mmCIF file of C-alpha atoms in Angstrom:
data_model
loop_
_atom_site.group_PDB
_atom_site.id
_atom_site.type_symbol
_atom_site.label_atom_id
_atom_site.label_comp_id
_atom_site.label_asym_id
_atom_site.label_seq_id
_atom_site.Cartn_x
_atom_site.Cartn_y
_atom_site.Cartn_z
ATOM 1 C CA UNK C 1 99.697 111.643 122.953
ATOM 2 C CA UNK C 2 101.273 109.032 125.299
ATOM 3 C CA UNK C 3 103.646 110.162 128.070
ATOM 4 C CA UNK C 4 105.909 108.507 130.600
ATOM 5 C CA UNK C 5 103.780 107.581 133.587
ATOM 6 C CA UNK C 6 105.732 110.066 135.744
ATOM 7 C CA UNK C 7 108.182 112.707 135.842
ATOM 8 C CA UNK C 8 111.853 111.581 136.043
ATOM 9 C CA UNK C 9 114.553 113.580 137.735
ATOM 10 C CA UNK C 10 118.000 113.539 136.245
ATOM 11 C CA UNK C 11 120.580 114.718 138.970
ATOM 12 C CA UNK C 12 123.146 117.327 138.157
ATOM 13 C CA UNK C 13 126.008 114.717 138.769
ATOM 14 C CA UNK C 14 125.329 111.033 138.137
ATOM 15 C CA UNK C 15 126.352 108.160 135.868
ATOM 16 C CA UNK C 16 124.681 107.501 132.655
ATOM 17 C CA UNK C 17 121.458 105.396 133.443
ATOM 18 C CA UNK C 18 118.908 103.454 131.613
ATOM 19 C CA UNK C 19 115.339 102.572 132.633
ATOM 20 C CA UNK C 20 112.196 101.190 131.063
ATOM 21 C CA UNK C 21 108.778 102.493 131.797
ATOM 22 C CA UNK C 22 105.258 101.296 130.505
ATOM 23 C CA UNK C 23 102.435 103.462 129.898
ATOM 24 C CA UNK C 24 98.845 102.772 129.002
ATOM 25 C CA UNK C 25 97.863 104.390 125.617
ATOM 26 C CA UNK C 26 94.204 104.763 126.412
ATOM 27 C CA UNK C 27 93.286 103.602 122.927
ATOM 28 C CA UNK C 28 89.705 102.085 122.963
ATOM 29 C CA UNK C 29 89.716 100.613 119.207
ATOM 30 C CA UNK C 30 92.186 99.318 116.757
ATOM 31 C CA UNK C 31 93.684 102.014 114.634
ATOM 32 C CA UNK C 32 96.445 102.263 112.021
ATOM 33 C CA UNK C 33 99.411 104.572 112.570
ATOM 34 C CA UNK C 34 100.250 107.232 109.784
ATOM 35 C CA UNK C 35 103.179 109.073 111.615
ATOM 36 C CA UNK C 36 104.826 109.168 114.952
ATOM 37 C CA UNK C 37 107.029 111.842 116.789
ATOM 38 C CA UNK C 38 108.711 111.546 120.279
ATOM 39 C CA UNK C 39 109.818 114.701 122.237
ATOM 40 C CA UNK C 40 111.536 114.960 125.661
ATOM 41 C CA UNK C 41 109.752 117.173 128.325
ATOM 42 C CA UNK C 42 110.196 120.939 128.113
ATOM 43 C CA UNK C 43 113.882 121.775 128.599
ATOM 44 C CA UNK C 44 114.911 118.181 128.991
ATOM 45 C CA UNK C 45 116.498 117.345 125.515
ATOM 46 C CA UNK C 46 119.966 117.993 127.133
ATOM 47 C CA UNK C 47 119.658 115.008 129.365
ATOM 48 C CA UNK C 48 117.707 112.525 127.068
ATOM 49 C CA UNK C 49 120.438 110.722 125.257
ATOM 50 C CA UNK C 50 117.761 108.515 123.537
ATOM 51 C CA UNK C 51 114.284 107.237 123.993
ATOM 52 C CA UNK C 52 112.980 104.076 122.086
ATOM 53 C CA UNK C 53 109.470 103.503 122.191
ATOM 54 C CA UNK C 54 107.890 99.999 121.782
ATOM 55 C CA UNK C 55 104.352 99.087 121.027
ATOM 56 C CA UNK C 56 103.188 96.333 123.449
ATOM 57 C CA UNK C 57 99.929 94.420 122.255
ATOM 58 C CA UNK C 58 97.312 93.900 124.807
ATOM 59 C CA UNK C 59 97.662 90.064 124.449
ATOM 60 C CA UNK C 60 101.102 90.294 125.836
ATOM 61 C CA UNK C 61 102.332 87.798 123.157
ATOM 62 C CA UNK C 62 105.630 89.870 122.940
ATOM 63 C CA UNK C 63 105.984 91.608 126.325
ATOM 64 C CA UNK C 64 109.056 93.650 125.192
ATOM 65 C CA UNK C 65 107.030 95.040 122.217
ATOM 66 C CA UNK C 66 107.968 95.995 118.607
ATOM 67 C CA UNK C 67 109.918 99.055 117.855
ATOM 68 C CA UNK C 68 107.626 102.006 117.145
ATOM 69 C CA UNK C 69 110.020 105.008 117.121
ATOM 70 C CA UNK C 70 113.468 106.183 118.349
ATOM 71 C CA UNK C 71 114.243 109.795 119.551
ATOM 72 C CA UNK C 72 117.627 111.233 119.761
ATOM 73 C CA UNK C 73 118.665 114.907 120.045
ATOM 74 C CA UNK C 74 117.007 116.991 117.377
ATOM 75 C CA UNK C 75 114.925 114.110 115.937
ATOM 76 C CA UNK C 76 111.876 115.110 113.816
ATOM 77 C CA UNK C 77 108.939 112.721 113.012
ATOM 78 C CA UNK C 78 108.558 109.408 111.163
ATOM 79 C CA UNK C 79 106.036 109.918 108.425
ATOM 80 C CA UNK C 80 104.890 106.915 106.627
ATOM 81 C CA UNK C 81 103.982 106.831 102.882
ATOM 82 C CA UNK C 82 100.302 106.884 101.850
ATOM 83 C CA UNK C 83 99.010 103.333 102.043
ATOM 84 C CA UNK C 84 101.520 102.154 104.549
ATOM 85 C CA UNK C 85 101.092 102.173 108.361
ATOM 86 C CA UNK C 86 101.313 100.320 111.553
ATOM 87 C CA UNK C 87 98.579 98.666 113.549
ATOM 88 C CA UNK C 88 97.986 99.873 117.116
ATOM 89 C CA UNK C 89 95.523 97.533 118.830
ATOM 90 C CA UNK C 90 93.005 98.671 121.406
ATOM 91 C CA UNK C 91 94.477 98.421 124.900
ATOM 92 C CA UNK C 92 98.020 98.732 123.684
ATOM 93 C CA UNK C 93 100.759 99.982 125.978
ATOM 94 C CA UNK C 94 103.901 101.876 125.079
ATOM 95 C CA UNK C 95 107.147 100.860 126.582
ATOM 96 C CA UNK C 96 109.697 103.735 126.856
ATOM 97 C CA UNK C 97 113.364 102.784 126.945
ATOM 98 C CA UNK C 98 115.213 105.703 128.337
ATOM 99 C CA UNK C 99 118.909 106.642 128.407
ATOM 100 C CA UNK C 100 119.606 109.671 130.596
ATOM 101 C CA UNK C 101 122.967 111.613 130.733
ATOM 102 C CA UNK C 102 123.735 114.268 133.421
ATOM 103 C CA UNK C 103 124.856 117.741 132.326
ATOM 104 C CA UNK C 104 125.700 119.423 135.807
ATOM 105 C CA UNK C 105 122.048 120.704 136.395
ATOM 106 C CA UNK C 106 119.178 118.941 137.888
ATOM 107 C CA UNK C 107 116.566 118.505 135.202
ATOM 108 C CA UNK C 108 113.030 116.855 135.138
ATOM 109 C CA UNK C 109 111.879 114.951 132.096
ATOM 110 C CA UNK C 110 108.556 113.507 131.016
ATOM 111 C CA UNK C 111 109.240 112.219 127.393
ATOM 112 C CA UNK C 112 106.022 111.683 125.299
ATOM 113 C CA UNK C 113 105.254 110.272 121.992
ATOM 114 C CA UNK C 114 102.667 111.733 119.493
ATOM 115 C CA UNK C 115 100.696 109.451 117.266
ATOM 116 C CA UNK C 116 98.744 110.414 114.082
ATOM 117 C CA UNK C 117 96.254 107.788 112.850
ATOM 118 C CA UNK C 118 94.794 107.141 109.535
ATOM 119 C CA UNK C 119 90.815 107.601 109.453
ATOM 120 C CA UNK C 120 88.805 105.121 111.407
ATOM 121 C CA UNK C 121 88.205 101.900 109.448
ATOM 122 C CA UNK C 122 91.037 102.438 107.026
ATOM 123 C CA UNK C 123 93.394 99.473 106.522
ATOM 124 C CA UNK C 124 96.629 100.327 104.773
ATOM 125 C CA UNK C 125 98.075 97.890 102.190
ATOM 126 C CA UNK C 126 101.499 97.740 103.693
ATOM 127 C CA UNK C 127 102.770 97.181 107.178
ATOM 128 C CA UNK C 128 105.717 99.294 108.234
ATOM 129 C CA UNK C 129 108.786 97.996 109.872
ATOM 130 C CA UNK C 130 111.535 99.729 111.847
ATOM 131 C CA UNK C 131 114.929 98.018 112.318
ATOM 132 C CA UNK C 132 118.101 98.861 114.205
ATOM 133 C CA UNK C 133 120.563 97.625 111.365
ATOM 134 C CA UNK C 134 123.122 97.598 109.878
ATOM 135 C CA UNK C 135 125.245 97.782 113.043
ATOM 136 C CA UNK C 136 128.999 97.598 113.711
ATOM 137 C CA UNK C 137 129.775 97.082 117.323
ATOM 138 C CA UNK C 138 133.333 96.107 116.985
ATOM 139 C CA UNK C 139 134.666 99.679 116.961
ATOM 140 C CA UNK C 140 138.382 100.403 117.203
ATOM 141 C CA UNK C 141 138.975 104.333 117.401
ATOM 142 C CA UNK C 142 142.568 105.118 118.347
ATOM 143 C CA UNK C 143 143.207 108.133 120.647
ATOM 144 C CA UNK C 144 143.240 111.463 118.629
ATOM 145 C CA UNK C 145 142.533 109.764 115.245
ATOM 146 C CA UNK C 146 140.202 111.322 112.522
ATOM 147 C CA UNK C 147 138.436 109.517 109.716
ATOM 148 C CA UNK C 148 138.287 106.155 111.363
ATOM 149 C CA UNK C 149 136.229 103.916 109.038
ATOM 150 C CA UNK C 150 133.940 100.969 110.033
ATOM 151 C CA UNK C 151 131.574 98.964 107.909
ATOM 152 C CA UNK C 152 128.316 97.142 108.613
ATOM 153 C CA UNK C 153 125.918 94.916 106.569
ATOM 154 C CA UNK C 154 122.400 93.680 106.660
ATOM 155 C CA UNK C 155 120.695 91.263 104.287
ATOM 156 C CA UNK C 156 117.066 91.870 103.300
ATOM 157 C CA UNK C 157 115.559 88.376 102.728
ATOM 158 C CA UNK C 158 112.281 89.870 101.106
ATOM 159 C CA UNK C 159 111.439 92.491 98.563
ATOM 160 C CA UNK C 160 111.217 95.893 100.258
ATOM 161 C CA UNK C 161 110.658 99.611 99.868
ATOM 162 C CA UNK C 162 112.885 101.776 101.850
ATOM 163 C CA UNK C 163 110.979 104.784 103.160
ATOM 164 C CA UNK C 164 113.405 106.482 105.757
ATOM 165 C CA UNK C 165 116.804 106.064 107.304
ATOM 166 C CA UNK C 166 118.474 107.510 110.321
ATOM 167 C CA UNK C 167 122.110 107.375 111.290
ATOM 168 C CA UNK C 168 123.010 106.777 114.980
ATOM 169 C CA UNK C 169 126.438 107.308 116.452
ATOM 170 C CA UNK C 170 127.600 109.377 119.410
ATOM 171 C CA UNK C 171 129.829 112.331 119.902
ATOM 172 C CA UNK C 172 132.729 111.278 117.763
ATOM 173 C CA UNK C 173 130.389 110.236 114.749
ATOM 174 C CA UNK C 174 131.432 112.226 111.744
ATOM 175 C CA UNK C 175 129.752 110.704 108.595
ATOM 176 C CA UNK C 176 127.709 107.833 107.552
ATOM 177 C CA UNK C 177 126.822 106.512 104.142
ATOM 178 C CA UNK C 178 124.199 104.109 102.990
ATOM 179 C CA UNK C 179 124.358 101.973 99.805
ATOM 180 C CA UNK C 180 122.659 98.897 98.457
ATOM 181 C CA UNK C 181 124.536 95.839 97.140
ATOM 182 C CA UNK C 182 121.967 94.149 94.865
ATOM 183 C CA UNK C 183 121.829 90.455 94.196
ATOM 184 C CA UNK C 184 123.534 90.886 90.807
ATOM 185 C CA UNK C 185 126.354 92.663 92.731
ATOM 186 C CA UNK C 186 125.574 96.118 91.234
ATOM 187 C CA UNK C 187 126.297 98.723 93.983
ATOM 188 C CA UNK C 188 124.180 101.783 94.360
ATOM 189 C CA UNK C 189 124.790 104.666 96.984
ATOM 190 C CA UNK C 190 121.681 106.321 98.180
ATOM 191 C CA UNK C 191 122.764 108.838 100.893
ATOM 192 C CA UNK C 192 125.602 110.287 102.840
ATOM 193 C CA UNK C 193 125.074 112.344 106.115
ATOM 194 C CA UNK C 194 127.524 114.747 107.661
ATOM 195 C CA UNK C 195 126.636 113.544 111.175
ATOM 196 C CA UNK C 196 126.174 115.792 114.192
ATOM 197 C CA UNK C 197 125.305 114.236 117.505
ATOM 198 C CA UNK C 198 123.485 117.506 118.493
ATOM 199 C CA UNK C 199 121.160 117.235 115.490
ATOM 200 C CA UNK C 200 120.104 113.715 114.708
ATOM 201 C CA UNK C 201 117.186 113.495 112.370
ATOM 202 C CA UNK C 202 115.281 110.771 110.396
ATOM 203 C CA UNK C 203 115.421 111.265 106.566
ATOM 204 C CA UNK C 204 112.026 110.404 105.039
ATOM 205 C CA UNK C 205 112.229 109.584 101.332
ATOM 206 C CA UNK C 206 109.773 111.387 98.952
ATOM 207 C CA UNK C 207 107.458 108.770 97.649
ATOM 208 C CA UNK C 208 108.839 108.940 94.081
ATOM 209 C CA UNK C 209 112.276 108.338 95.115
ATOM 210 C CA UNK C 210 112.012 105.840 97.924
ATOM 211 C CA UNK C 211 114.402 102.882 96.975
ATOM 212 C CA UNK C 212 112.997 99.589 95.787
ATOM 213 C CA UNK C 213 115.120 96.743 97.023
ATOM 214 C CA UNK C 214 114.832 93.176 95.635
ATOM 215 C CA UNK C 215 115.036 90.183 97.971
ATOM 216 C CA UNK C 216 118.698 89.422 98.708
ATOM 217 C CA UNK C 217 119.824 92.973 98.760
ATOM 218 C CA UNK C 218 122.593 93.783 101.203
ATOM 219 C CA UNK C 219 122.310 97.212 102.937
ATOM 220 C CA UNK C 220 125.926 98.370 103.575
ATOM 221 C CA UNK C 221 126.499 101.290 105.898
ATOM 222 C CA UNK C 222 130.012 102.968 106.098
ATOM 223 C CA UNK C 223 130.695 105.148 109.251
ATOM 224 C CA UNK C 224 133.459 107.509 109.938
ATOM 225 C CA UNK C 225 134.514 108.739 113.540
ATOM 226 C CA UNK C 226 136.558 111.702 114.588
ATOM 227 C CA UNK C 227 138.300 111.371 117.930
ATOM 228 C CA UNK C 228 140.696 114.312 117.284
ATOM 229 C CA UNK C 229 141.014 117.428 119.466
ATOM 230 C CA UNK C 230 139.376 119.354 116.485
ATOM 231 C CA UNK C 231 136.060 117.673 117.139
ATOM 232 C CA UNK C 232 134.141 120.030 119.353
ATOM 233 C CA UNK C 233 131.833 117.335 120.671
ATOM 234 C CA UNK C 234 134.751 114.873 121.503
ATOM 235 C CA UNK C 235 134.754 114.371 125.341
ATOM 236 C CA UNK C 236 138.344 113.089 125.451
ATOM 237 C CA UNK C 237 140.676 112.844 122.564
ATOM 238 C CA UNK C 238 143.362 111.358 124.666
ATOM 239 C CA UNK C 239 141.867 107.817 125.172
ATOM 240 C CA UNK C 240 141.127 104.889 122.806
ATOM 241 C CA UNK C 241 137.268 104.503 122.119
ATOM 242 C CA UNK C 242 135.226 101.427 121.568
ATOM 243 C CA UNK C 243 131.566 100.490 121.315
ATOM 244 C CA UNK C 244 129.494 101.201 124.448
ATOM 245 C CA UNK C 245 126.057 102.471 125.390
ATOM 246 C CA UNK C 246 127.355 105.494 127.496
ATOM 247 C CA UNK C 247 127.325 108.811 125.809
ATOM 248 C CA UNK C 248 131.030 108.978 126.227
ATOM 249 C CA UNK C 249 131.534 105.591 124.323
ATOM 250 C CA UNK C 250 130.428 105.458 120.754
ATOM 251 C CA UNK C 251 128.463 103.497 118.132
ATOM 252 C CA UNK C 252 128.136 103.015 114.434
ATOM 253 C CA UNK C 253 124.340 102.093 114.108
ATOM 254 C CA UNK C 254 121.535 102.666 111.680
ATOM 255 C CA UNK C 255 117.745 102.811 111.958
ATOM 256 C CA UNK C 256 115.972 101.622 108.623
ATOM 257 C CA UNK C 257 112.184 102.131 108.041
ATOM 258 C CA UNK C 258 110.634 99.972 105.228
ATOM 259 C CA UNK C 259 107.754 97.793 104.215
ATOM 260 C CA UNK C 260 108.004 94.305 102.601
ATOM 261 C CA UNK C 261 106.316 93.662 99.208
ATOM 262 C CA UNK C 262 105.163 90.555 97.398
ATOM 263 C CA UNK C 263 106.809 89.643 94.130
ATOM 264 C CA UNK C 264 103.787 90.841 92.187
ATOM 265 C CA UNK C 265 103.767 94.208 94.075
ATOM 266 C CA UNK C 266 107.440 94.619 93.431
ATOM 267 C CA UNK C 267 107.240 93.997 89.695
ATOM 268 C CA UNK C 268 104.388 96.329 89.421
ATOM 269 C CA UNK C 269 106.321 99.068 91.216
#
């Protein structure tokens, strides 16, 4: 378990704020990650809008680090398929990108991330990737409107197996659907989620149904927002809403977790 290096106090009344903290992992040897899960400190889930954890290698070749895990309200853990993992080098650090939102009460937080490893010496066949895409950052949500649709696309340049997906919107998010547009232009819908900002979870595919995606596949995400007065989470149905990082703004984003495959591996599967 790696935690924020100190307690963070979120004041009862304050603007949304963002900060980055770096914590030593204490890992003394290279290990491969099997699963990860992040949690806010006790009682702090109300003020943690999100936490994105990045794995920073000890050689500092990428000081920002690669995405390890994302937490939002209600998030469960990311569990990788057998034979797929992520390398965590000895001496690695974890960068926490935190977004806090005041709720009328002073609350302390010390978000942490729990990491499950494969046995010592085990080297998985596939390296996991987590990507924030497809994203639609040009939102136009009229005041009081329901079922406002937006679309986003992301092209996979290599063969891949999709192992998990996680929608990410804000309070006005209503529904999000994921489909693949294959290189031969056949379209296959995988999933639709009735979205709830208070219960954002990652959907880990069972191994026997995790989608196989040939190189050139376009991932298409369709999102719907509800800015009407009937949306109990809507902070203000009177005003137009666009993209923004504040909790009172909105997003139409998507986390995809997958691993790349060679042509031979893809054909075998």
